[in-house]
């Protein structure tokens, strides 16, 4: 009878050890999942910003094409440099906005 009690006590001890091991493994899994969720969130923001950035680049390219045509027409028609300077200032402001967006994406990637 005493042997059966000792065996039962050992079995209970083994079960407790297995449960503790399972809890520890479960805690590790939860920690890793929470890190993955954070990574997914950051990657999603970066992907969204990259899409916006590509849209901005395409729009800027179209604007530059149109503005270069306008500049050529202005040069041919009036020879006035004020309009050209105004267009160049607008292009510069668009390029600055584009650079800031690229910088924000790099910061998000490095987080």
XYZ file of N, CA and C in Angstrom:
333
model
N 0.816 -1.181 0.000
C 0.000 0.000 0.000
C 0.869 1.258 0.000
N 1.927 1.186 0.776
C 2.834 2.329 0.867
C 3.530 2.577 -0.467
N 3.834 1.511 -1.186
C 4.467 1.650 -2.501
C 3.511 2.334 -3.483
N 2.249 1.962 -3.396
C 1.263 2.569 -4.276
C 1.113 4.066 -3.982
N 1.165 4.439 -2.699
C 1.087 5.854 -2.330
C 2.315 6.612 -2.833
N 3.487 6.002 -2.685
C 4.717 6.635 -3.177
C 4.669 6.800 -4.692
N 4.185 5.760 -5.373
C 4.061 5.811 -6.835
C 3.064 6.897 -7.238
N 1.961 6.975 -6.531
C 0.954 7.991 -6.804
C 1.515 9.393 -6.561
N 2.279 9.574 -5.494
C 2.905 10.866 -5.181
C 3.894 11.255 -6.278
N 4.662 10.300 -6.754
C 5.615 10.566 -7.834
C 4.886 10.957 -9.113
N 3.801 10.229 -9.409
C 3.019 10.537 -10.606
C 2.427 11.944 -10.522
N 1.925 12.314 -9.365
C 1.370 13.661 -9.172
C 2.470 14.709 -9.340
N 3.640 14.416 -8.815
C 4.777 15.332 -8.942
C 5.166 15.492 -10.416
N 5.179 14.375 -11.159
C 5.488 14.435 -12.595
C 4.449 15.262 -13.345
N 3.180 15.079 -12.986
C 2.111 15.841 -13.633
C 2.272 17.333 -13.350
N 2.621 17.683 -12.114
C 2.838 19.095 -11.767
C 3.986 19.671 -12.588
N 5.060 18.894 -12.735
C 6.211 19.340 -13.517
C 5.817 19.546 -14.976
N 5.049 18.622 -15.526
C 4.589 18.759 -16.914
C 3.702 19.987 -17.094
N 2.820 20.231 -16.140
C 1.943 21.405 -16.218
C 2.765 22.689 -16.151
N 3.767 22.729 -15.276
C 4.625 23.919 -15.173
C 5.396 24.128 -16.470
N 5.898 23.041 -17.025
C 6.608 23.133 -18.303
C 5.674 23.627 -19.403
N 4.448 23.102 -19.425
C 3.462 23.531 -20.410
C 3.143 25.014 -20.256
N 2.978 25.480 -19.015
C 2.692 26.899 -18.765
C 3.841 27.785 -19.241
N 5.059 27.331 -18.985
C 6.227 28.104 -19.412
C 6.281 28.176 -20.943
N 6.039 27.050 -21.604
C 6.032 27.021 -23.070
C 4.914 27.902 -23.612
N 3.763 27.838 -23.004
C 2.633 28.660 -23.417
C 2.957 30.149 -23.261
N 3.623 30.498 -22.169
C 4.039 31.891 -21.969
C 4.999 32.346 -23.049
N 5.946 31.490 -23.420
C 6.888 31.828 -24.497
C 6.158 32.018 -25.827
N 5.204 31.140 -26.098
C 4.437 31.248 -27.342
C 3.640 32.558 -27.373
N 3.004 32.901 -26.265
C 2.232 34.154 -26.200
C 3.143 35.362 -26.409
N 4.320 35.309 -25.818
C 5.277 36.420 -25.972
C 5.692 36.559 -27.442
N 5.992 35.446 -28.081
C 6.398 35.483 -29.490
C 5.261 35.962 -30.382
N 4.047 35.531 -30.089
C 2.899 35.986 -30.879
C 2.671 37.483 -30.739
N 2.843 37.996 -29.531
C 2.655 39.437 -29.347
C 3.721 40.215 -30.114
N 4.941 39.690 -30.151
C 5.998 40.345 -30.929
C 5.678 40.302 -32.416
N 5.142 39.161 -32.891
C 4.768 39.060 -34.302
C 3.654 40.033 -34.653
N 2.679 40.192 -33.759
C 1.600 41.138 -34.011
C 2.147 42.555 -34.119
N 3.105 42.895 -33.266
C 3.709 44.224 -33.339
C 4.457 44.376 -34.656
N 5.187 43.344 -35.065
C 5.931 43.405 -36.326
C 4.967 43.565 -37.496
N 3.865 42.801 -37.492
C 2.892 42.909 -38.565
C 2.334 44.321 -38.651
N 2.084 44.919 -37.511
C 1.541 46.270 -37.482
C 2.535 47.257 -38.093
N 3.793 47.139 -37.713
C 4.830 48.038 -38.242
C 5.008 47.797 -39.733
N 5.087 46.521 -40.145
C 5.256 46.223 -41.562
C 4.068 46.719 -42.366
N 2.876 46.602 -41.820
C 1.703 47.085 -42.530
C 1.792 48.592 -42.731
N 2.182 49.305 -41.682
C 2.308 50.766 -41.818
C 3.349 51.114 -42.864
N 4.461 50.388 -42.875
C 5.510 50.664 -43.860
C 4.990 50.376 -45.262
N 4.288 49.238 -45.443
C 3.755 48.915 -46.759
C 2.767 49.974 -47.225
N 1.921 50.422 -46.338
C 0.951 51.458 -46.709
C 1.687 52.732 -47.103
N 2.704 53.087 -46.332
C 3.468 54.283 -46.658
C 4.221 54.124 -47.967
N 4.708 52.924 -48.275
C 5.394 52.705 -49.542
C 4.425 52.857 -50.707
N 3.210 52.376 -50.536
C 2.218 52.547 -51.595
C 1.948 54.028 -51.788
N 1.769 54.748 -50.684
C 1.543 56.190 -50.784
C 2.745 56.868 -51.424
N 3.943 56.408 -51.084
C 5.156 56.998 -51.637
C 5.228 56.758 -53.141
N 4.907 55.564 -53.589
C 4.936 55.292 -55.030
C 3.885 56.131 -55.752
N 2.723 56.301 -55.116
C 1.706 57.169 -55.711
C 2.213 58.602 -55.814
N 2.892 59.048 -54.772
C 3.445 60.404 -54.779
C 4.485 60.547 -55.882
N 5.338 59.534 -56.021
C 6.370 59.596 -57.063
C 5.746 59.658 -58.453
N 4.720 58.816 -58.685
C 4.058 58.831 -59.985
C 3.397 60.184 -60.253
N 2.748 60.715 -59.243
C 2.097 62.021 -59.401
C 3.124 63.104 -59.677
N 4.226 63.035 -58.964
C 5.282 64.019 -59.163
C 5.857 63.920 -60.573
N 6.028 62.705 -61.063
C 6.536 62.521 -62.423
C 5.583 63.122 -63.443
N 4.275 62.881 -63.251
C 3.290 63.456 -64.169
C 3.313 64.977 -64.099
N 3.414 65.509 -62.889
C 3.467 66.971 -62.722
C 4.703 67.533 -63.407
N 5.835 66.848 -63.224
C 7.067 67.323 -63.859
C 6.941 67.307 -65.376
N 6.317 66.254 -65.928
C 6.135 66.187 -67.382
C 5.284 67.340 -67.881
N 4.164 67.555 -67.196
C 3.270 68.650 -67.601
C 3.982 69.993 -67.442
N 4.671 70.154 -66.323
C 5.326 71.431 -66.084
C 6.478 71.675 -67.059
N 7.167 70.619 -67.452
C 8.239 70.822 -68.435
C 7.653 71.256 -69.773
N 6.480 70.697 -70.128
C 5.803 71.153 -71.353
C 5.389 72.612 -71.227
N 4.857 72.971 -70.063
C 4.453 74.359 -69.833
C 5.669 75.285 -69.905
N 6.770 74.852 -69.303
C 7.991 75.673 -69.328
C 8.457 75.884 -70.758
N 8.437 74.822 -71.539
C 8.854 74.960 -72.938
C 7.962 75.934 -73.691
N 6.657 75.849 -73.460
C 5.728 76.771 -74.102
C 5.978 78.207 -73.653
N 6.207 78.368 -72.341
C 6.470 79.715 -71.831
C 7.746 80.301 -72.425
N 8.754 79.478 -72.535
C 10.013 79.964 -73.124
C 9.808 80.385 -74.568
N 9.043 79.583 -75.284
C 8.806 79.904 -76.685
C 7.937 81.154 -76.844
N 6.926 81.284 -75.982
C 5.957 82.360 -76.160
C 6.395 83.678 -75.556
N 6.881 83.682 -74.345
C 7.099 84.968 -73.692
C 8.554 85.248 -73.342
N 9.306 84.211 -73.050
C 10.684 84.444 -72.651
C 10.778 84.986 -71.238
N 9.662 85.015 -70.522
C 9.647 85.539 -69.165
C 10.089 84.438 -68.194
N 11.083 84.723 -67.384
C 11.651 83.729 -66.475
C 10.929 83.626 -65.143
N 10.018 84.558 -64.839
C 9.324 84.534 -63.551
C 8.457 83.285 -63.399
N 7.731 82.907 -64.454
C 6.908 81.707 -64.398
C 7.764 80.459 -64.198
N 8.898 80.439 -64.855
C 9.803 79.290 -64.723
C 10.304 79.187 -63.286
N 10.653 80.284 -62.673
C 11.116 80.271 -61.279
C 9.998 79.804 -60.349
N 8.778 80.239 -60.623
C 7.641 79.809 -59.805
C 7.443 78.294 -59.917
N 7.488 77.782 -61.111
C 7.334 76.335 -61.322
C 8.472 75.581 -60.632
N 9.675 76.081 -60.729
C 10.813 75.430 -60.076
C 10.645 75.410 -58.557
N 10.127 76.488 -58.000
C 9.882 76.516 -56.551
C 8.843 75.465 -56.163
N 7.804 75.334 -56.965
C 6.784 74.322 -56.679
C 7.370 72.911 -56.772
N 8.193 72.684 -57.773
C 8.846 71.378 -57.900
C 9.738 71.091 -56.700
N 10.473 72.118 -56.262
C 11.335 71.944 -55.094
C 10.520 71.580 -53.855
N 9.374 72.234 -53.678
C 8.554 71.913 -52.507
C 8.020 70.489 -52.580
N 7.680 70.015 -53.778
C 7.222 68.622 -53.926
C 8.363 67.644 -53.617
N 9.547 67.968 -54.057
C 10.691 67.088 -53.783
C 11.003 67.033 -52.294
N 10.851 68.147 -51.603
C 11.077 68.158 -50.150
C 10.052 67.280 -49.454
N 8.790 67.373 -49.858
C 7.750 66.519 -49.274
C 8.054 65.048 -49.529
N 8.509 64.742 -50.716
C 8.859 63.367 -51.062
C 10.017 62.866 -50.201
N 11.014 63.686 -49.997
C 12.156 63.296 -49.166
C 11.726 63.057 -47.721
N 10.833 63.887 -47.205
C 10.340 63.693 -45.834
C 9.575 62.383 -45.703
N 8.777 62.047 -46.706
C 8.034 60.789 -46.666
C 8.984 59.594 -46.685
N 10.026 59.676 -47.524
C 11.023 58.593 -47.570
C 11.734 58.465 -46.224
N 12.044 59.588 -45.599
C 12.717 59.569 -44.309
C 11.836 58.908 -43.238
N 10.533 59.200 -43.250
C 9.622 58.587 -42.293
C 9.542 57.084 -42.490
N 9.578 56.639 -43.741
C 9.549 55.199 -44.011
C 10.802 54.538 -43.458
N 11.938 55.169 -43.650
C 13.189 54.598 -43.132
C 13.147 54.519 -41.612
N 12.610 55.543 -40.971
C 12.487 55.535 -39.501
C 11.578 54.401 -39.069
N 10.446 54.204 -39.761
C 9.536 53.118 -39.390
C 10.181 51.746 -39.588
N 10.987 51.614 -40.642
C 11.664 50.333 -40.875
C 12.667 50.032 -39.784
N 13.291 51.059 -39.231
C 14.347 50.850 -38.229
C 13.798 50.648 -36.831
N 12.496 50.827 -36.629
C 11.926 50.641 -35.285
C 11.898 49.213 -34.889
